[in-house]
PDB file of C-alpha atoms in Angstrom:
ATOM      1  CA  MET D   1     -20.572 -31.797  -8.756  1.00  0.00           C
ATOM      2  CA  VAL D   2     -19.944 -34.945 -11.557  1.00  0.00           C
ATOM      3  CA  THR D   3     -16.534 -34.305 -10.970  1.00  0.00           C
ATOM      4  CA  GLU D   4     -16.067 -34.144  -7.511  1.00  0.00           C
ATOM      5  CA  PHE D   5     -18.511 -37.538  -7.056  1.00  0.00           C
ATOM      6  CA  SER D   6     -15.700 -38.902  -9.410  1.00  0.00           C
ATOM      7  CA  ASN D   7     -13.033 -37.889  -7.689  1.00  0.00           C
ATOM      8  CA  GLN D   8     -14.060 -39.210  -4.417  1.00  0.00           C
ATOM      9  CA  ARG D   9     -15.095 -42.416  -6.346  1.00  0.00           C
ATOM     10  CA  ASN D  10     -11.584 -43.004  -7.998  1.00  0.00           C
ATOM     11  CA  ALA D  11      -9.793 -41.704  -4.899  1.00  0.00           C
ATOM     12  CA  ALA D  12     -11.292 -44.387  -2.797  1.00  0.00           C
ATOM     13  CA  GLY D  13      -9.167 -46.587  -0.596  1.00  0.00           C
ATOM     14  CA  LYS D  14      -5.995 -45.099  -2.569  1.00  0.00           C
ATOM     15  CA  VAL D  15      -3.055 -43.316  -0.753  1.00  0.00           C
ATOM     16  CA  LYS D  16      -3.398 -39.529  -0.719  1.00  0.00           C
ATOM     17  CA  PHE D  17      -0.611 -36.972  -1.431  1.00  0.00           C
ATOM     18  CA  PHE D  18      -0.164 -33.408  -0.141  1.00  0.00           C
ATOM     19  CA  CYS D  19       1.689 -31.078  -1.813  1.00  0.00           C
ATOM     20  CA  ILE D  20       2.867 -28.640   1.463  1.00  0.00           C
ATOM     21  CA  GLY D  21       5.437 -26.430  -0.255  1.00  0.00           C
ATOM     22  CA  ARG D  22       4.883 -22.861   0.748  1.00  0.00           C
ATOM     23  CA  ASN D  23       3.022 -20.650  -2.089  1.00  0.00           C
ATOM     24  CA  LYS D  24       5.042 -19.877  -4.842  1.00  0.00           C
ATOM     25  CA  THR D  25       7.256 -23.149  -4.722  1.00  0.00           C
ATOM     26  CA  GLY D  26       5.639 -24.938  -7.863  1.00  0.00           C
ATOM     27  CA  THR D  27       2.497 -26.497  -6.349  1.00  0.00           C
ATOM     28  CA  THR D  28       0.449 -25.226  -9.268  1.00  0.00           C
ATOM     29  CA  SER D  29       2.542 -27.197 -11.711  1.00  0.00           C
ATOM     30  CA  LEU D  30       2.333 -30.039  -9.147  1.00  0.00           C
ATOM     31  CA  LYS D  31      -1.241 -29.888  -9.738  1.00  0.00           C
ATOM     32  CA  ARG D  32      -1.288 -29.787 -13.243  1.00  0.00           C
ATOM     33  CA  VAL D  33       1.312 -33.026 -13.610  1.00  0.00           C
ATOM     34  CA  PHE D  34      -0.970 -34.370 -10.902  1.00  0.00           C
ATOM     35  CA  GLU D  35      -3.840 -34.110 -13.514  1.00  0.00           C
ATOM     36  CA  ASP D  36      -2.129 -34.982 -16.672  1.00  0.00           C
ATOM     37  CA  LEU D  37      -1.402 -38.362 -14.934  1.00  0.00           C
ATOM     38  CA  GLY D  38      -4.957 -38.955 -13.989  1.00  0.00           C
ATOM     39  CA  TYR D  39      -4.817 -38.462 -10.212  1.00  0.00           C
ATOM     40  CA  PRO D  40      -8.145 -37.056  -8.888  1.00  0.00           C
ATOM     41  CA  VAL D  41      -7.364 -33.340  -7.201  1.00  0.00           C
ATOM     42  CA  GLY D  42      -9.230 -31.484  -4.723  1.00  0.00           C
ATOM     43  CA  ASN D  43     -11.286 -28.342  -5.553  1.00  0.00           C
ATOM     44  CA  GLN D  44      -9.052 -25.786  -4.638  1.00  0.00           C
ATOM     45  CA  ARG D  45     -11.283 -22.881  -4.157  1.00  0.00           C
ATOM     46  CA  LYS D  46     -13.727 -25.279  -1.611  1.00  0.00           C
ATOM     47  CA  ALA D  47     -10.055 -25.612  -0.019  1.00  0.00           C
ATOM     48  CA  GLU D  48      -9.660 -22.167   0.234  1.00  0.00           C
ATOM     49  CA  ILE D  49     -12.713 -21.551   1.753  1.00  0.00           C
ATOM     50  CA  LEU D  50     -12.515 -23.855   4.554  1.00  0.00           C
ATOM     51  CA  ALA D  51      -8.839 -22.645   5.169  1.00  0.00           C
ATOM     52  CA  GLY D  52     -11.053 -19.121   5.300  1.00  0.00           C
ATOM     53  CA  LYS D  53     -13.170 -20.580   8.037  1.00  0.00           C
ATOM     54  CA  TYR D  54     -11.407 -22.988  10.178  1.00  0.00           C
ATOM     55  CA  TYR D  55      -7.847 -22.792  10.058  1.00  0.00           C
ATOM     56  CA  PHE D  56      -7.223 -19.882  11.847  1.00  0.00           C
ATOM     57  CA  GLU D  57      -9.533 -21.301  14.773  1.00  0.00           C
ATOM     58  CA  GLY D  58      -7.403 -24.112  14.951  1.00  0.00           C
ATOM     59  CA  LYS D  59     -10.775 -26.169  13.240  1.00  0.00           C
ATOM     60  CA  PHE D  60      -9.138 -28.901  11.228  1.00  0.00           C
ATOM     61  CA  GLN D  61     -11.890 -31.805  11.164  1.00  0.00           C
ATOM     62  CA  PRO D  62     -13.537 -29.817   8.256  1.00  0.00           C
ATOM     63  CA  ILE D  63     -10.394 -30.181   6.140  1.00  0.00           C
ATOM     64  CA  ILE D  64      -9.716 -33.712   7.273  1.00  0.00           C
ATOM     65  CA  ASP D  65     -13.483 -34.139   5.788  1.00  0.00           C
ATOM     66  CA  TYR D  66     -12.963 -32.456   2.557  1.00  0.00           C
ATOM     67  CA  CYS D  67      -9.925 -35.067   1.600  1.00  0.00           C
ATOM     68  CA  LYS D  68     -12.413 -37.475   1.594  1.00  0.00           C
ATOM     69  CA  THR D  69     -13.269 -35.798  -2.192  1.00  0.00           C
ATOM     70  CA  ALA D  70     -10.221 -36.595  -3.594  1.00  0.00           C
ATOM     71  CA  GLN D  71      -6.563 -37.908  -3.765  1.00  0.00           C
ATOM     72  CA  VAL D  72      -4.273 -35.224  -4.275  1.00  0.00           C
ATOM     73  CA  PHE D  73      -4.808 -31.558  -2.215  1.00  0.00           C
ATOM     74  CA  GLN D  74      -2.041 -28.392  -2.873  1.00  0.00           C
ATOM     75  CA  ASP D  75      -2.407 -24.805  -2.056  1.00  0.00           C
ATOM     76  CA  VAL D  76      -4.093 -23.349   0.908  1.00  0.00           C
ATOM     77  CA  PRO D  77      -4.833 -24.857   3.782  1.00  0.00           C
ATOM     78  CA  PHE D  78      -2.312 -27.835   2.635  1.00  0.00           C
ATOM     79  CA  SER D  79       0.613 -25.117   2.838  1.00  0.00           C
ATOM     80  CA  TYR D  80      -0.029 -23.723   5.721  1.00  0.00           C
ATOM     81  CA  PRO D  81       1.852 -24.677   9.360  1.00  0.00           C
ATOM     82  CA  GLU D  82       0.666 -27.688  10.983  1.00  0.00           C
ATOM     83  CA  THR D  83      -2.017 -28.830   8.466  1.00  0.00           C
ATOM     84  CA  TYR D  84       0.424 -31.114   7.380  1.00  0.00           C
ATOM     85  CA  LYS D  85       0.451 -32.739  11.155  1.00  0.00           C
ATOM     86  CA  HIS D  86      -3.236 -33.200  11.302  1.00  0.00           C
ATOM     87  CA  LEU D  87      -3.444 -34.980   7.814  1.00  0.00           C
ATOM     88  CA  ASP D  88      -0.940 -37.552   8.334  1.00  0.00           C
ATOM     89  CA  LYS D  89      -2.525 -38.384  11.684  1.00  0.00           C
ATOM     90  CA  ALA D  90      -5.909 -38.451   9.906  1.00  0.00           C
ATOM     91  CA  TYR D  91      -4.561 -40.481   7.013  1.00  0.00           C
ATOM     92  CA  PRO D  92      -1.703 -43.133   7.474  1.00  0.00           C
ATOM     93  CA  GLY D  93       0.214 -44.255   4.844  1.00  0.00           C
ATOM     94  CA  SER D  94      -0.193 -40.803   2.888  1.00  0.00           C
ATOM     95  CA  LYS D  95       2.410 -39.252   1.082  1.00  0.00           C
ATOM     96  CA  PHE D  96       3.603 -35.200   0.980  1.00  0.00           C
ATOM     97  CA  ILE D  97       5.580 -33.148  -0.858  1.00  0.00           C
ATOM     98  CA  LEU D  98       7.388 -30.492  -0.163  1.00  0.00           C
ATOM     99  CA  THR D  99       8.076 -27.748  -2.777  1.00  0.00           C
ATOM    100  CA  VAL D 100      11.142 -25.470  -2.707  1.00  0.00           C
ATOM    101  CA  ARG D 101      13.211 -22.774  -4.475  1.00  0.00           C
ATOM    102  CA  ASP D 102      16.328 -21.885  -4.962  1.00  0.00           C
ATOM    103  CA  SER D 103      17.016 -20.013  -2.244  1.00  0.00           C
ATOM    104  CA  PRO D 104      14.552 -17.946   0.421  1.00  0.00           C
ATOM    105  CA  GLU D 105      15.848 -14.976  -1.588  1.00  0.00           C
ATOM    106  CA  GLN D 106      14.406 -16.229  -4.551  1.00  0.00           C
ATOM    107  CA  TRP D 107      10.864 -17.480  -2.983  1.00  0.00           C
ATOM    108  CA  TYR D 108      10.649 -13.913  -1.286  1.00  0.00           C
ATOM    109  CA  ARG D 109      10.987 -12.165  -4.508  1.00  0.00           C
ATOM    110  CA  SER D 110       8.729 -14.433  -6.478  1.00  0.00           C
ATOM    111  CA  ILE D 111       5.403 -14.032  -4.000  1.00  0.00           C
ATOM    112  CA  THR D 112       6.085  -9.976  -3.666  1.00  0.00           C
ATOM    113  CA  ARG D 113       6.120  -9.851  -7.527  1.00  0.00           C
ATOM    114  CA  PHE D 114       3.014 -12.000  -7.908  1.00  0.00           C
ATOM    115  CA  HIS D 115       1.070 -10.306  -5.222  1.00  0.00           C
ATOM    116  CA  ALA D 116       1.946  -6.879  -6.586  1.00  0.00           C
ATOM    117  CA  LYS D 117       0.368  -8.042  -9.897  1.00  0.00           C
ATOM    118  CA  MET D 118      -2.360  -9.376  -8.388  1.00  0.00           C
ATOM    119  CA  PHE D 119      -3.296  -7.181  -5.576  1.00  0.00           C
ATOM    120  CA  GLY D 120      -1.114  -3.895  -5.460  1.00  0.00           C
ATOM    121  CA  LYS D 121      -1.918  -0.679  -6.901  1.00  0.00           C
ATOM    122  CA  GLU D 122       0.325   0.487 -10.010  1.00  0.00           C
ATOM    123  CA  GLY D 123       2.119  -2.770  -9.654  1.00  0.00           C
ATOM    124  CA  ARG D 124       3.599  -1.863  -6.146  1.00  0.00           C
ATOM    125  CA  VAL D 125       3.231  -4.512  -3.287  1.00  0.00           C
ATOM    126  CA  PRO D 126       0.201  -4.192  -1.548  1.00  0.00           C
ATOM    127  CA  THR D 127      -0.731  -2.629   1.789  1.00  0.00           C
ATOM    128  CA  VAL D 128      -2.760  -4.117   4.414  1.00  0.00           C
ATOM    129  CA  GLU D 129      -5.601  -2.007   2.998  1.00  0.00           C
ATOM    130  CA  ASP D 130      -5.249  -3.261  -0.563  1.00  0.00           C
ATOM    131  CA  LEU D 131      -5.379  -7.057   1.017  1.00  0.00           C
ATOM    132  CA  LYS D 132      -8.219  -6.668   2.883  1.00  0.00           C
ATOM    133  CA  ASN D 133     -10.417  -5.148  -0.098  1.00  0.00           C
ATOM    134  CA  ALA D 134      -9.169  -7.968  -2.536  1.00  0.00           C
ATOM    135  CA  SER D 135     -11.908  -9.879  -3.329  1.00  0.00           C
ATOM    136  CA  TYR D 136     -10.315 -13.176  -4.019  1.00  0.00           C
ATOM    137  CA  VAL D 137     -12.176 -16.007  -2.321  1.00  0.00           C
ATOM    138  CA  TRP D 138     -14.038 -12.954  -0.381  1.00  0.00           C
ATOM    139  CA  SER D 139     -13.089  -9.870   1.033  1.00  0.00           C
ATOM    140  CA  GLY D 140      -9.975  -9.933   4.065  1.00  0.00           C
ATOM    141  CA  PHE D 141      -8.989 -13.536   2.433  1.00  0.00           C
ATOM    142  CA  MET D 142      -5.880 -12.309   1.357  1.00  0.00           C
ATOM    143  CA  TYR D 143      -5.344 -10.283   4.054  1.00  0.00           C
ATOM    144  CA  ASN D 144      -4.940 -13.417   6.412  1.00  0.00           C
ATOM    145  CA  VAL D 145      -3.134 -15.683   3.922  1.00  0.00           C
ATOM    146  CA  VAL D 146      -0.308 -12.993   4.194  1.00  0.00           C
ATOM    147  CA  ARG D 147      -0.487 -12.411   7.952  1.00  0.00           C
ATOM    148  CA  VAL D 148       0.083 -16.231   8.167  1.00  0.00           C
ATOM    149  CA  HIS D 149       3.322 -15.428   7.567  1.00  0.00           C
ATOM    150  CA  GLY D 150       3.636 -14.113  11.013  1.00  0.00           C
ATOM    151  CA  THR D 151       4.114 -10.117   9.812  1.00  0.00           C
ATOM    152  CA  GLN D 152       2.656  -6.776  11.204  1.00  0.00           C
ATOM    153  CA  ASP D 153       0.014  -4.955   9.507  1.00  0.00           C
ATOM    154  CA  ASP D 154       2.119  -1.880   9.093  1.00  0.00           C
ATOM    155  CA  ASP D 155       4.501  -3.899   7.143  1.00  0.00           C
ATOM    156  CA  PRO D 156       2.665  -7.003   5.697  1.00  0.00           C
ATOM    157  CA  TYR D 157       5.638  -8.062   3.447  1.00  0.00           C
ATOM    158  CA  ASN D 158       8.489  -7.735   6.023  1.00  0.00           C
ATOM    159  CA  LYS D 159      10.863  -9.100   4.177  1.00  0.00           C
ATOM    160  CA  GLU D 160      13.280 -10.491   7.384  1.00  0.00           C
ATOM    161  CA  ILE D 161      10.216 -11.882   8.815  1.00  0.00           C
ATOM    162  CA  MET D 162       8.638 -13.764   6.089  1.00  0.00           C
ATOM    163  CA  ILE D 163      11.924 -15.147   4.875  1.00  0.00           C
ATOM    164  CA  ALA D 164      12.747 -16.668   8.377  1.00  0.00           C
ATOM    165  CA  HIS D 165       9.099 -18.103   8.203  1.00  0.00           C
ATOM    166  CA  TYR D 166       9.740 -19.628   4.716  1.00  0.00           C
ATOM    167  CA  GLU D 167      13.139 -21.225   6.565  1.00  0.00           C
ATOM    168  CA  ARG D 168      11.309 -22.418   9.683  1.00  0.00           C
ATOM    169  CA  TYR D 169       8.071 -24.029   8.078  1.00  0.00           C
ATOM    170  CA  ASN D 170      10.533 -26.285   5.917  1.00  0.00           C
ATOM    171  CA  GLN D 171      12.982 -26.872   8.458  1.00  0.00           C
ATOM    172  CA  GLU D 172       9.637 -27.963  10.451  1.00  0.00           C
ATOM    173  CA  VAL D 173       8.123 -29.914   7.747  1.00  0.00           C
ATOM    174  CA  MET D 174      11.722 -32.008   7.208  1.00  0.00           C
ATOM    175  CA  GLU D 175      12.443 -32.192  11.164  1.00  0.00           C
ATOM    176  CA  TYR D 176       8.539 -34.049  11.525  1.00  0.00           C
ATOM    177  CA  PHE D 177       9.462 -36.381   8.336  1.00  0.00           C
ATOM    178  CA  LYS D 178      13.231 -37.257   9.481  1.00  0.00           C
ATOM    179  CA  ASP D 179      12.825 -40.748  10.303  1.00  0.00           C
ATOM    180  CA  ARG D 180      10.340 -41.548   7.320  1.00  0.00           C
ATOM    181  CA  PRO D 181      12.045 -40.716   4.126  1.00  0.00           C
ATOM    182  CA  ASN D 182       9.681 -42.624   2.432  1.00  0.00           C
ATOM    183  CA  ASP D 183       7.025 -40.285   3.100  1.00  0.00           C
ATOM    184  CA  LEU D 184       8.328 -37.104   2.250  1.00  0.00           C
ATOM    185  CA  LEU D 185       9.696 -35.793  -0.887  1.00  0.00           C
ATOM    186  CA  VAL D 186      11.425 -32.943  -0.946  1.00  0.00           C
ATOM    187  CA  ILE D 187      11.522 -30.962  -4.926  1.00  0.00           C
ATOM    188  CA  ASN D 188      12.893 -27.631  -6.127  1.00  0.00           C
ATOM    189  CA  VAL D 189      10.566 -28.327  -9.541  1.00  0.00           C
ATOM    190  CA  ALA D 190      13.378 -25.929 -11.767  1.00  0.00           C
ATOM    191  CA  GLU D 191      16.080 -28.420 -11.087  1.00  0.00           C
ATOM    192  CA  LYS D 192      16.974 -30.877 -13.669  1.00  0.00           C
ATOM    193  CA  GLY D 193      16.010 -34.156 -12.626  1.00  0.00           C
ATOM    194  CA  ALA D 194      13.488 -33.144 -10.741  1.00  0.00           C
ATOM    195  CA  TYR D 195      10.576 -34.351 -12.373  1.00  0.00           C
ATOM    196  CA  ARG D 196      12.041 -38.262 -12.527  1.00  0.00           C
ATOM    197  CA  LYS D 197      12.507 -37.905  -8.630  1.00  0.00           C
ATOM    198  CA  PHE D 198       8.741 -36.987  -8.445  1.00  0.00           C
ATOM    199  CA  VAL D 199       7.550 -39.709 -10.771  1.00  0.00           C
ATOM    200  CA  ASP D 200       9.735 -42.157  -8.833  1.00  0.00           C
ATOM    201  CA  PHE D 201       8.036 -41.142  -5.303  1.00  0.00           C
ATOM    202  CA  LEU D 202       4.539 -41.446  -6.764  1.00  0.00           C
ATOM    203  CA  GLY D 203       5.731 -45.113  -8.666  1.00  0.00           C
ATOM    204  CA  VAL D 204       4.050 -44.725 -12.137  1.00  0.00           C
ATOM    205  CA  ASP D 205       6.184 -44.463 -15.519  1.00  0.00           C
ATOM    206  CA  SER D 206       5.654 -41.264 -17.646  1.00  0.00           C
ATOM    207  CA  SER D 207       7.473 -40.396 -21.343  1.00  0.00           C
ATOM    208  CA  CYS D 208       8.225 -36.572 -19.807  1.00  0.00           C
ATOM    209  CA  ASN D 209      11.296 -35.213 -18.601  1.00  0.00           C
ATOM    210  CA  ASP D 210      10.412 -31.806 -17.145  1.00  0.00           C
ATOM    211  CA  PHE D 211       7.642 -30.045 -15.125  1.00  0.00           C
ATOM    212  CA  SER D 212       6.321 -27.018 -16.775  1.00  0.00           C
ATOM    213  CA  TRP D 213       6.089 -23.860 -14.653  1.00  0.00           C
ATOM    214  CA  GLU D 214       2.621 -22.506 -14.022  1.00  0.00           C
ATOM    215  CA  ASN D 215       1.774 -19.422 -12.364  1.00  0.00           C
ATOM    216  CA  LYS D 216       5.304 -18.158 -13.077  1.00  0.00           C
ATOM    217  CA  TYR D 217       5.763 -14.534 -12.502  1.00  0.00           C
ATOM    218  CA  ASP D 218       9.642 -14.440 -11.507  1.00  0.00           C
ATOM    219  CA  ALA D 219      11.732 -12.827 -14.181  1.00  0.00           C
ATOM    220  CA  GLY D 220      14.953 -14.746 -14.714  1.00  0.00           C
ATOM    221  CA  PHE D 221      13.461 -17.797 -12.942  1.00  0.00           C
ATOM    222  CA  HIS D 222      14.368 -20.104 -15.989  1.00  0.00           C
TER     223      HIS D 222
END
């Protein structure tokens, strides 16, 4: 509670940053760097609870109100389709960061490996039953996270559908901001020079040269 109050006070009147890359594109690395630079970052669990309660009903106001509590926000529901449009209208002047991977194939491989480790049985990609029974946030939360991709229950990690979703989402974000290049940074945190682009976008100085890769679960990524 003390941290939340402090974050809200420190974020008052400042430009907000929304990390809107789909999950497993380096959003946790961004969170870590923002924290290292002293930015107040929103409570992820509270955001996840709001996502579960309101996103699927198209109710964005509680999510918008939550964004008064800090300056930086990442992961769900900020990585979900349409959320960035509502935040952009609610918080004019905000900045958005779209993180991407080397390729859609790499992203698909990363998210399926991570979910297999976290929610599958004996290392296999989770079934719908696994997702519905996963206890992360609450039972059924992960089922909703995966169905955002548009897959069906009989094949929740359908490669073709998920990659099409990833490509369509990124394209829609870039199309939305095409006339406002100063408001959107598209970045691959694994690329050389990415960190410098990031701090330049923020308008801050930093002695670091690279992102640390948090939550890495993609053999051969580095």
